GROMACS .gro file of C-alpha atoms in nm:
model
  426
    1MET     CA    1  11.685  11.313  10.199
    2MET     CA    2  11.619  11.356  10.568
    3SER     CA    3  11.348  11.540  10.755
    4ALA     CA    4  11.411  11.606  11.120
    5ALA     CA    5  11.167  11.488  11.384
    6THR     CA    6  10.882  11.724  11.460
    7THR     CA    7  10.742  11.852  11.784
    8GLU     CA    8  10.380  11.849  11.893
    9LEU     CA    9  10.163  12.148  11.809
   10THR     CA   10  10.217  12.358  12.118
   11PRO     CA   11  10.001  12.653  12.226
   12VAL     CA   12  10.218  12.943  12.336
   13ASP     CA   13  10.185  13.078  12.691
   14GLU     CA   14  10.255  13.451  12.654
   15SER     CA   15  10.267  13.489  13.034
   16LEU     CA   16  10.585  13.286  13.034
   17SER     CA   17  10.756  13.433  12.733
   18GLY     CA   18  10.739  13.754  12.535
   19PRO     CA   19  10.665  13.780  12.166
   20ALA     CA   20  10.902  13.570  11.959
   21ALA     CA   21  11.105  13.706  11.669
   22LEU     CA   22  10.949  13.622  11.335
   23PRO     CA   23  11.148  13.391  11.106
   24PRO     CA   24  11.295  13.533  10.786
   25TYR     CA   25  11.080  13.549  10.476
   26SER     CA   26  11.119  13.294  10.200
   27HIS     CA   27  11.295  13.546   9.976
   28GLU     CA   28  11.548  13.618  10.252
   29LEU     CA   29  11.663  13.255  10.277
   30ALA     CA   30  11.962  13.104  10.097
   31TRP     CA   31  11.787  12.882   9.843
   32PRO     CA   32  11.999  12.647   9.628
   33ASP     CA   33  12.143  12.777   9.304
   34GLY     CA   34  11.886  12.761   9.028
   35MET     CA   35  11.591  12.740   9.269
   36ALA     CA   36  11.391  13.059   9.309
   37PRO     CA   37  11.245  13.133   9.653
   38PHE     CA   38  10.904  12.977   9.708
   39LYS     CA   39  10.626  13.234   9.674
   40VAL     CA   40  10.258  13.249   9.759
   41VAL     CA   41  10.163  13.285   9.393
   42ASP     CA   42  10.414  13.140   9.149
   43ASP     CA   43  10.325  12.980   8.817
   44GLY     CA   44  10.681  12.853   8.796
   45THR     CA   45  10.649  12.625   9.098
   46GLN     CA   46  10.277  12.548   9.094
   47GLY     CA   47  10.310  12.290   8.817
   48ASP     CA   48  10.588  12.082   8.970
   49PRO     CA   49  10.667  12.204   9.323
   50TYR     CA   50  10.834  11.893   9.460
   51ALA     CA   51  11.196  12.015   9.454
   52HIS     CA   52  11.089  12.319   9.656
   53TYR     CA   53  10.896  12.099   9.896
   54ALA     CA   54  11.201  11.879   9.958
   55TRP     CA   55  11.419  12.180  10.040
   56MET     CA   56  11.149  12.325  10.265
   57ARG     CA   57  11.109  12.003  10.465
   58ASP     CA   58  11.481  11.994  10.534
   59ASN     CA   59  11.553  12.363  10.581
   60ALA     CA   60  11.234  12.559  10.651
   61PRO     CA   61  10.954  12.323  10.758
   62VAL     CA   62  10.752  12.629  10.856
   63LEU     CA   63  10.812  12.883  10.581
   64ARG     CA   64  10.694  13.245  10.598
   65ALA     CA   65  10.622  13.410  10.264
   66ALA     CA   66  10.515  13.766  10.193
   67SER     CA   67  10.202  13.854  10.000
   68PRO     CA   68  10.019  14.183   9.934
   69VAL     CA   69   9.736  14.080  10.169
   70SER     CA   70   9.926  13.924  10.460
   71ASP     CA   71  10.208  13.689  10.547
   72VAL     CA   72  10.139  13.327  10.457
   73TRP     CA   73  10.289  13.037  10.652
   74PHE     CA   74  10.358  12.708  10.472
   75ILE     CA   75  10.387  12.382  10.668
   76SER     CA   76  10.550  12.094  10.482
   77ARG     CA   77  10.647  11.802  10.710
   78TYR     CA   78  10.418  11.504  10.748
   79ASP     CA   79  10.378  11.502  11.125
   80ASP     CA   80  10.312  11.875  11.138
   81VAL     CA   81  10.060  11.875  10.854
   82ARG     CA   82   9.874  11.575  10.995
   83LYS     CA   83   9.859  11.722  11.345
   84ALA     CA   84   9.732  12.054  11.212
   85MET     CA   85   9.461  11.875  11.014
   86ARG     CA   86   9.354  11.708  11.338
   87ALA     CA   87   9.344  12.036  11.531
   88PRO     CA   88   9.057  12.236  11.377
   89LYS     CA   89   9.012  12.445  11.691
   90VAL     CA   90   9.363  12.585  11.644
   91PHE     CA   91   9.390  12.562  11.264
   92SER     CA   92   9.048  12.683  11.158
   93SER     CA   93   8.919  12.625  10.805
   94GLN     CA   94   8.699  12.933  10.826
   95VAL     CA   95   8.960  13.157  10.663
   96VAL     CA   96   8.692  13.401  10.544
   97ASP     CA   97   8.433  13.541  10.784
   98PRO     CA   98   8.150  13.542  10.706
   99VAL     CA   99   8.181  13.237  10.481
  100PRO     CA  100   8.076  13.353  10.133
  101LEU     CA  101   7.995  13.013   9.980
  102THR     CA  102   7.852  12.688  10.115
  103PHE     CA  103   8.170  12.496  10.034
  104LEU     CA  104   8.253  12.241  10.302
  105THR     CA  105   8.622  12.325  10.304
  106LEU     CA  106   8.543  12.677  10.428
  107PHE     CA  107   8.352  12.569  10.740
  108ASP     CA  108   8.430  12.456  11.092
  109ALA     CA  109   8.193  12.267  11.322
  110PRO     CA  110   7.904  12.283  11.383
  111ASN     CA  111   7.807  12.406  11.034
  112HIS     CA  112   8.061  12.180  10.867
  113THR     CA  113   7.922  11.878  11.052
  114ARG     CA  114   7.563  11.962  10.960
  115LEU     CA  115   7.635  12.023  10.592
  116ARG     CA  116   7.864  11.724  10.552
  117GLN     CA  117   7.599  11.494  10.696
  118VAL     CA  118   7.355  11.611  10.429
  119VAL     CA  119   7.562  11.466  10.146
  120ALA     CA  120   7.771  11.201  10.324
  121GLN     CA  121   7.521  10.918  10.273
  122ALA     CA  122   7.549  10.962   9.896
  123PHE     CA  123   7.926  10.901   9.905
  124THR     CA  124   7.949  10.577  10.100
  125PRO     CA  125   8.140  10.296   9.923
  126LYS     CA  126   7.811  10.107   9.888
  127ALA     CA  127   7.641  10.404   9.722
  128ILE     CA  128   7.935  10.466   9.491
  129ALA     CA  129   7.952  10.098   9.388
  130ARG     CA  130   7.626  10.152   9.198
  131PHE     CA  131   7.820  10.366   8.951
  132GLU     CA  132   8.093  10.113   8.871
  133ASP     CA  133   7.934   9.973   8.556
  134ARG     CA  134   7.873  10.322   8.420
  135VAL     CA  135   8.229  10.431   8.498
  136ARG     CA  136   8.369  10.123   8.322
  137GLU     CA  137   8.146  10.178   8.020
  138ASN     CA  138   8.253  10.540   7.988
  139ALA     CA  139   8.619  10.458   8.045
  140HIS     CA  140   8.610  10.224   7.743
  141LYS     CA  141   8.418  10.487   7.547
  142TYR     CA  142   8.686  10.752   7.597
  143LEU     CA  143   9.000  10.537   7.588
  144ASP     CA  144   8.927  10.326   7.279
  145PRO     CA  145   8.936  10.621   7.033
  146MET     CA  146   9.268  10.734   7.182
  147ILE     CA  147   9.416  10.390   7.125
  148ALA     CA  148   9.282  10.381   6.769
  149ALA     CA  149   9.442  10.721   6.704
  150GLY     CA  150   9.774  10.614   6.855
  151GLY     CA  151   9.747  10.859   7.141
  152GLY     CA  152   9.616  11.201   7.232
  153ASP     CA  153   9.576  11.433   7.528
  154ALA     CA  154   9.517  11.227   7.842
  155VAL     CA  155   9.344  11.528   7.999
  156ASP     CA  156   9.111  11.655   7.725
  157ASP     CA  157   9.045  11.320   7.558
  158TYR     CA  158   9.008  11.101   7.865
  159ALA     CA  159   9.033  11.248   8.216
  160ILE     CA  160   8.796  11.542   8.173
  161PRO     CA  161   8.518  11.352   7.994
  162LEU     CA  162   8.536  11.059   8.237
  163SER     CA  163   8.526  11.274   8.550
  164MET     CA  164   8.260  11.501   8.398
  165SER     CA  165   8.034  11.214   8.299
  166THR     CA  166   8.070  11.050   8.640
  167ILE     CA  167   7.999  11.352   8.856
  168SER     CA  168   7.719  11.461   8.622
  169ALA     CA  169   7.553  11.121   8.664
  170LEU     CA  170   7.591  11.157   9.040
  171LEU     CA  171   7.403  11.487   9.026
  172ASP     CA  172   7.166  11.375   8.747
  173VAL     CA  173   7.274  11.645   8.500
  174PRO     CA  174   7.218  11.575   8.127
  175ALA     CA  175   7.518  11.504   7.905
  176SER     CA  176   7.406  11.782   7.671
  177ASP     CA  177   7.506  12.034   7.939
  178PHE     CA  178   7.862  11.903   7.988
  179GLU     CA  179   8.036  12.184   7.801
  180LYS     CA  180   7.877  12.470   7.991
  181MET     CA  181   7.906  12.275   8.318
  182LYS     CA  182   8.280  12.240   8.260
  183PHE     CA  183   8.313  12.614   8.198
  184TRP     CA  184   8.107  12.704   8.503
  185SER     CA  185   8.296  12.454   8.717
  186ASP     CA  186   8.633  12.604   8.626
  187GLU     CA  187   8.507  12.958   8.685
  188THR     CA  188   8.354  12.864   9.020
  189PHE     CA  189   8.676  12.695   9.131
  190SER     CA  190   8.867  13.012   9.048
  191TYR     CA  191   8.613  13.230   9.231
  192PHE     CA  192   8.617  13.003   9.536
  193GLY     CA  193   8.996  13.007   9.544
  194ARG     CA  194   9.036  13.381   9.541
  195LEU     CA  195   8.767  13.424   9.807
  196ALA     CA  196   8.953  13.174  10.025
  197ARG     CA  197   9.271  13.379   9.998
  198ASN     CA  198   9.102  13.722  10.009
  199ALA     CA  199   9.221  13.808   9.659
  200GLN     CA  200   9.060  14.058   9.425
  201GLY     CA  201   8.886  13.934   9.111
  202THR     CA  202   8.994  14.044   8.764
  203GLY     CA  203   8.777  13.834   8.533
  204THR     CA  204   8.430  13.690   8.489
  205ASP     CA  205   8.446  13.420   8.755
  206GLU     CA  206   8.194  13.581   8.992
  207GLN     CA  207   7.929  13.632   8.723
  208SER     CA  208   7.981  13.280   8.589
  209THR     CA  209   7.955  13.134   8.938
  210PHE     CA  210   7.615  13.288   8.997
  211GLU     CA  211   7.496  13.172   8.654
  212PHE     CA  212   7.601  12.824   8.766
  213PHE     CA  213   7.402  12.858   9.087
  214ALA     CA  214   7.091  12.966   8.893
  215TYR     CA  215   7.127  12.663   8.666
  216LEU     CA  216   7.161  12.436   8.969
  217LYS     CA  217   6.848  12.581   9.128
  218ASP     CA  218   6.649  12.496   8.814
  219THR     CA  219   6.809  12.151   8.809
  220MET     CA  220   6.711  12.082   9.170
  221GLU     CA  221   6.353  12.191   9.099
  222ARG     CA  222   6.344  11.930   8.823
  223LEU     CA  223   6.508  11.661   9.035
  224TYR     CA  224   6.260  11.721   9.316
  225ARG     CA  225   5.964  11.687   9.079
  226GLU     CA  226   6.112  11.369   8.932
  227GLU     CA  227   6.191  11.225   9.278
  228SER     CA  228   6.547  11.163   9.159
  229GLU     CA  229   6.757  10.928   9.371
  230SER     CA  230   7.076  11.110   9.272
  231VAL     CA  231   7.290  11.323   9.503
  232GLY     CA  232   7.133  11.626   9.340
  233GLY     CA  233   6.788  11.488   9.414
  234HIS     CA  234   6.884  11.421   9.775
  235ILE     CA  235   7.006  11.779   9.822
  236ALA     CA  236   6.688  11.908   9.653
  237ARG     CA  237   6.473  11.718   9.903
  238MET     CA  238   6.674  11.856  10.195
  239TRP     CA  239   6.606  12.203  10.058
  240LYS     CA  240   6.235  12.149  10.002
  241GLU     CA  241   6.199  11.995  10.349
  242GLY     CA  242   6.360  12.299  10.510
  243LEU     CA  243   6.683  12.131  10.621
  244LEU     CA  244   6.884  12.350  10.384
  245SER     CA  245   6.830  12.703  10.262
  246GLU     CA  246   6.808  12.764   9.888
  247LYS     CA  247   7.154  12.924   9.898
  248GLU     CA  248   7.303  12.627  10.083
  249ALA     CA  249   7.144  12.376   9.846
  250LYS     CA  250   7.265  12.548   9.528
  251GLU     CA  251   7.615  12.597   9.660
  252LEU     CA  252   7.643  12.244   9.800
  253CYS     CA  253   7.555  12.107   9.456
  254ALA     CA  254   7.820  12.332   9.305
  255PHE     CA  255   8.075  12.215   9.562
  256VAL     CA  256   8.002  11.848   9.487
  257PHE     CA  257   8.044  11.910   9.116
  258VAL     CA  258   8.357  12.123   9.134
  259ALA     CA  259   8.533  11.909   9.395
  260GLY     CA  260   8.437  11.585   9.222
  261HIS     CA  261   8.545  11.694   8.877
  262ASP     CA  262   8.864  11.898   8.897
  263THR     CA  263   9.061  11.695   9.149
  264THR     CA  264   8.979  11.361   8.985
  265THR     CA  265   9.072  11.491   8.640
  266ILE     CA  266   9.426  11.561   8.757
  267LEU     CA  267   9.458  11.230   8.943
  268LEU     CA  268   9.351  11.038   8.631
  269ALA     CA  269   9.603  11.226   8.417
  270ASN     CA  270   9.876  11.151   8.670
  271ALA     CA  271   9.801  10.779   8.633
  272PHE     CA  272   9.898  10.805   8.265
  273ARG     CA  273  10.214  10.990   8.364
  274VAL     CA  274  10.327  10.729   8.615
  275PHE     CA  275  10.274  10.448   8.363
  276SER     CA  276  10.496  10.640   8.120
  277GLU     CA  277  10.766  10.656   8.388
  278GLN     CA  278  10.731  10.292   8.502
  279PRO     CA  279  10.600  10.103   8.196
  280GLU     CA  280  10.665   9.765   8.359
  281LEU     CA  281  10.362   9.830   8.579
  282LEU     CA  282  10.134   9.783   8.278
  283ASP     CA  283  10.235   9.418   8.258
  284ARG     CA  284  10.221   9.369   8.634
  285ILE     CA  285   9.866   9.503   8.668
  286ARG     CA  286   9.755   9.324   8.353
  287GLN     CA  287   9.853   8.999   8.522
  288ASN     CA  288   9.735   9.106   8.869
  289PRO     CA  289   9.443   9.351   8.831
  290ALA     CA  290   9.397   9.371   9.208
  291ASP     CA  291   9.727   9.562   9.221
  292ALA     CA  292   9.544   9.856   9.065
  293ASN     CA  293   9.431   9.938   9.419
  294LEU     CA  294   9.793   9.955   9.536
  295PHE     CA  295   9.877  10.175   9.237
  296VAL     CA  296   9.599  10.421   9.317
  297GLU     CA  297   9.693  10.463   9.685
  298GLU     CA  298  10.057  10.522   9.593
  299LEU     CA  299   9.947  10.760   9.318
  300ALA     CA  300   9.744  10.963   9.570
  301ARG     CA  301  10.053  10.979   9.792
  302PHE     CA  302  10.312  11.045   9.521
  303ARG     CA  303  10.121  11.270   9.282
  304GLY     CA  304   9.805  11.367   9.462
  305THR     CA  305   9.601  11.656   9.331
  306VAL     CA  306   9.553  11.881   9.634
  307GLN     CA  307   9.866  12.078   9.717
  308ARG     CA  308   9.743  12.336   9.966
  309ALA     CA  309   9.484  12.337  10.243
  310SER     CA  310   9.401  12.682  10.377
  311ARG     CA  311   9.377  12.748  10.751
  312ILE     CA  312   9.385  13.042  10.991
  313THR     CA  313   9.525  13.012  11.343
  314THR     CA  314   9.294  13.093  11.632
  315GLU     CA  315   9.581  13.131  11.882
  316ASP     CA  316   9.958  13.145  11.891
  317VAL     CA  317  10.095  12.799  11.821
  318GLU     CA  318  10.441  12.647  11.792
  319VAL     CA  319  10.516  12.413  11.502
  320ALA     CA  320  10.860  12.258  11.444
  321GLY     CA  321  11.013  12.512  11.681
  322VAL     CA  322  10.858  12.810  11.500
  323ARG     CA  323  10.596  13.027  11.665
  324ILE     CA  324  10.303  13.106  11.435
  325PRO     CA  325  10.095  13.398  11.565
  326ALA     CA  326   9.720  13.396  11.614
  327GLY     CA  327   9.530  13.512  11.308
  328ALA     CA  328   9.799  13.386  11.070
  329ILE     CA  329   9.708  13.259  10.724
  330VAL     CA  330   9.848  12.907  10.694
  331ARG     CA  331   9.881  12.674  10.397
  332LEU     CA  332   9.918  12.310  10.490
  333LEU     CA  333  10.103  12.121  10.216
  334PRO     CA  334   9.973  11.762  10.204
  335ALA     CA  335  10.160  11.684   9.883
  336ALA     CA  336  10.486  11.788  10.049
  337ALA     CA  337  10.401  11.587  10.359
  338ASN     CA  338  10.329  11.279  10.151
  339ARG     CA  339  10.691  11.269  10.031
  340ASP     CA  340  10.846  11.319  10.376
  341SER     CA  341  11.111  11.049  10.419
  342ALA     CA  342  11.050  11.051  10.794
  343LYS     CA  343  10.714  10.891  10.716
  344TYR     CA  344  10.775  10.726  10.379
  345PRO     CA  345  11.136  10.615  10.317
  346ASP     CA  346  11.256  10.714   9.970
  347GLY     CA  347  10.942  10.923   9.947
  348GLU     CA  348  11.041  11.090   9.619
  349THR     CA  349  11.002  10.755   9.440
  350PHE     CA  350  10.680  10.590   9.321
  351ASN     CA  351  10.678  10.241   9.473
  352ILE     CA  352  10.363  10.038   9.417
  353ASP     CA  353  10.465   9.798   9.697
  354ARG     CA  354  10.500  10.074   9.956
  355ASN     CA  355  10.290  10.079  10.273
  356THR     CA  356  10.086  10.392  10.205
  357ASP     CA  357   9.887  10.385  10.528
  358GLY     CA  358   9.822  10.735  10.654
  359HIS     CA  359   9.883  10.918  10.328
  360LEU     CA  360   9.714  11.257  10.300
  361GLY     CA  361   9.623  11.233   9.932
  362PHE     CA  362   9.254  11.239  10.019
  363GLY     CA  363   9.287  11.470  10.317
  364HIS     CA  364   9.268  11.383  10.684
  365GLY     CA  365   9.059  11.457  10.989
  366VAL     CA  366   8.722  11.631  10.972
  367HIS     CA  367   8.798  11.755  10.621
  368SER     CA  368   8.894  11.419  10.472
  369CYS     CA  369   8.773  11.397  10.114
  370LEU     CA  370   8.403  11.311  10.102
  371GLY     CA  371   8.432  11.196   9.741
  372ALA     CA  372   8.736  10.972   9.795
  373PRO     CA  373   8.540  10.649   9.721
  374LEU     CA  374   8.432  10.793   9.385
  375ALA     CA  375   8.781  10.918   9.297
  376ARG     CA  376   8.926  10.580   9.389
  377LEU     CA  377   8.669  10.399   9.174
  378GLU     CA  378   8.737  10.613   8.866
  379THR     CA  379   9.113  10.582   8.906
  380VAL     CA  380   9.116  10.207   8.977
  381VAL     CA  381   8.899  10.147   8.670
  382THR     CA  382   9.133  10.364   8.463
  383VAL     CA  383   9.446  10.186   8.585
  384GLU     CA  384   9.294   9.843   8.520
  385LEU     CA  385   9.185   9.947   8.173
  386LEU     CA  386   9.518  10.101   8.074
  387ALA     CA  387   9.698   9.785   8.181
  388ALA     CA  388   9.452   9.555   8.004
  389LYS     CA  389   9.449   9.746   7.675
  390LEU     CA  390   9.797   9.894   7.634
  391GLY     CA  391  10.126   9.738   7.545
  392SER     CA  392  10.301  10.074   7.556
  393LEU     CA  393  10.230  10.419   7.700
  394THR     CA  394  10.486  10.694   7.647
  395LEU     CA  395  10.484  11.072   7.665
  396ASN     CA  396  10.483  11.261   7.336
  397ASN     CA  397  10.823  11.430   7.346
  398ASP     CA  398  10.717  11.687   7.087
  399LYS     CA  399  10.448  11.819   7.320
  400PRO     CA  400  10.577  11.879   7.674
  401ILE     CA  401  10.348  11.862   7.975
  402GLU     CA  402  10.145  12.180   8.031
  403TYR     CA  403  10.061  12.236   8.395
  404VAL     CA  404   9.760  12.390   8.564
  405ARG     CA  405   9.837  12.755   8.632
  406GLY     CA  406   9.666  13.006   8.855
  407ASN     CA  407   9.313  12.883   8.923
  408ASN     CA  408   9.281  12.875   9.301
  409LEU     CA  409   9.638  12.756   9.373
  410THR     CA  410   9.499  12.454   9.558
  411ASN     CA  411   9.565  12.193   9.293
  412SER     CA  412   9.866  12.097   9.087
  413GLY     CA  413   9.902  11.866   8.791
  414PRO     CA  414   9.879  11.842   8.414
  415GLU     CA  415   9.644  12.065   8.219
  416HIS     CA  416   9.754  11.887   7.902
  417LEU     CA  417   9.943  11.557   7.893
  418TYR     CA  418  10.009  11.424   7.544
  419VAL     CA  419  10.071  11.051   7.522
  420GLU     CA  420  10.148  10.791   7.258
  421LEU     CA  421   9.963  10.462   7.297
  422GLU     CA  422  10.014  10.116   7.150
  423LYS     CA  423   9.752   9.847   7.184
  424PHE     CA  424   9.842   9.532   7.376
  425ASN     CA  425   9.848   9.222   7.159
  426ALA     CA  426   9.830   8.900   7.358
   0.00000   0.00000   0.00000
């Protein structure tokens, strides 16, 4: 599959040319038989959107879709997505004004810079390395019962508890609160997502979000008293020292938890899926554990969690020959870009030996993923452990994959992934 070369992001000089005709909407295009037009909200494509992405890269690299609120522009080719991520003055992350939550992905500089610096020191590779023993211990704790049972749900039985226990330790939250933290995290993610796309709420997500914030305030009070060295304790000190407001501190803690839990859960589940598709990799990594790092980088490229990054244009700009007007709502598609054959030959194939340099699986530019070192650690440990312990990993054909639906439309991946496991016998 071929993607044509892309042009630079080009500001439009209206003094030299009049307003350009808008491209047709997604539903007005001639999509292939059996493939419904790509929509802004579509449970049918959210779970596994890659066939749509491939068609879009080749035929509509800048796709305009209608929604009740406004048109939404989707950008799918690698060069275009990467350039937009590196142009925050044109593609602003502040899609809602004023910003309703202290979530880093909703801010531009200088507020983004200030807030990111508050938590950045807690996510350095050196800081994250302190958690490796705990991650390994918990990975054994959750995987061993699955092996003994002959399988289970890779999401509920392994990925959720591992990511929950890790991010909770980072924030110094007790294990006894995991269940309500998971509920609040999911509700907050939903609330954040609809705010980011100016959508109306229909459920309890707003109330649950503010219950979460109240819990986090009490938690930070405790962490400050205890002089905790956790990320939560660090944010609490910034609050008490006047470097953050109470609102900023609560919401930053929520952002760390939500971002660190949900995205990693899906990435871990996708590791199980890839092993089921290429079982020979179990033996390879068992013999060469260092290759787990190659596996994880290719996994982030091939089946990364984050599908959409929201932006709003601050001026007219031309992308791939299409003029996007100022004030347009844009969705950058990093998962589509990561399979662009112009950047990664045979990009629709998982190839552990591929050069993955430049992949967008953990973001790019000023909004590159702050928690990437932690996500990499959890996933590398998981890949090493699966290879060391399993002789066979297959999908349970009686229970098809159930995909994440709705939520905030940002992420895509398994909500339930049932697997059958056989222990490796040397």
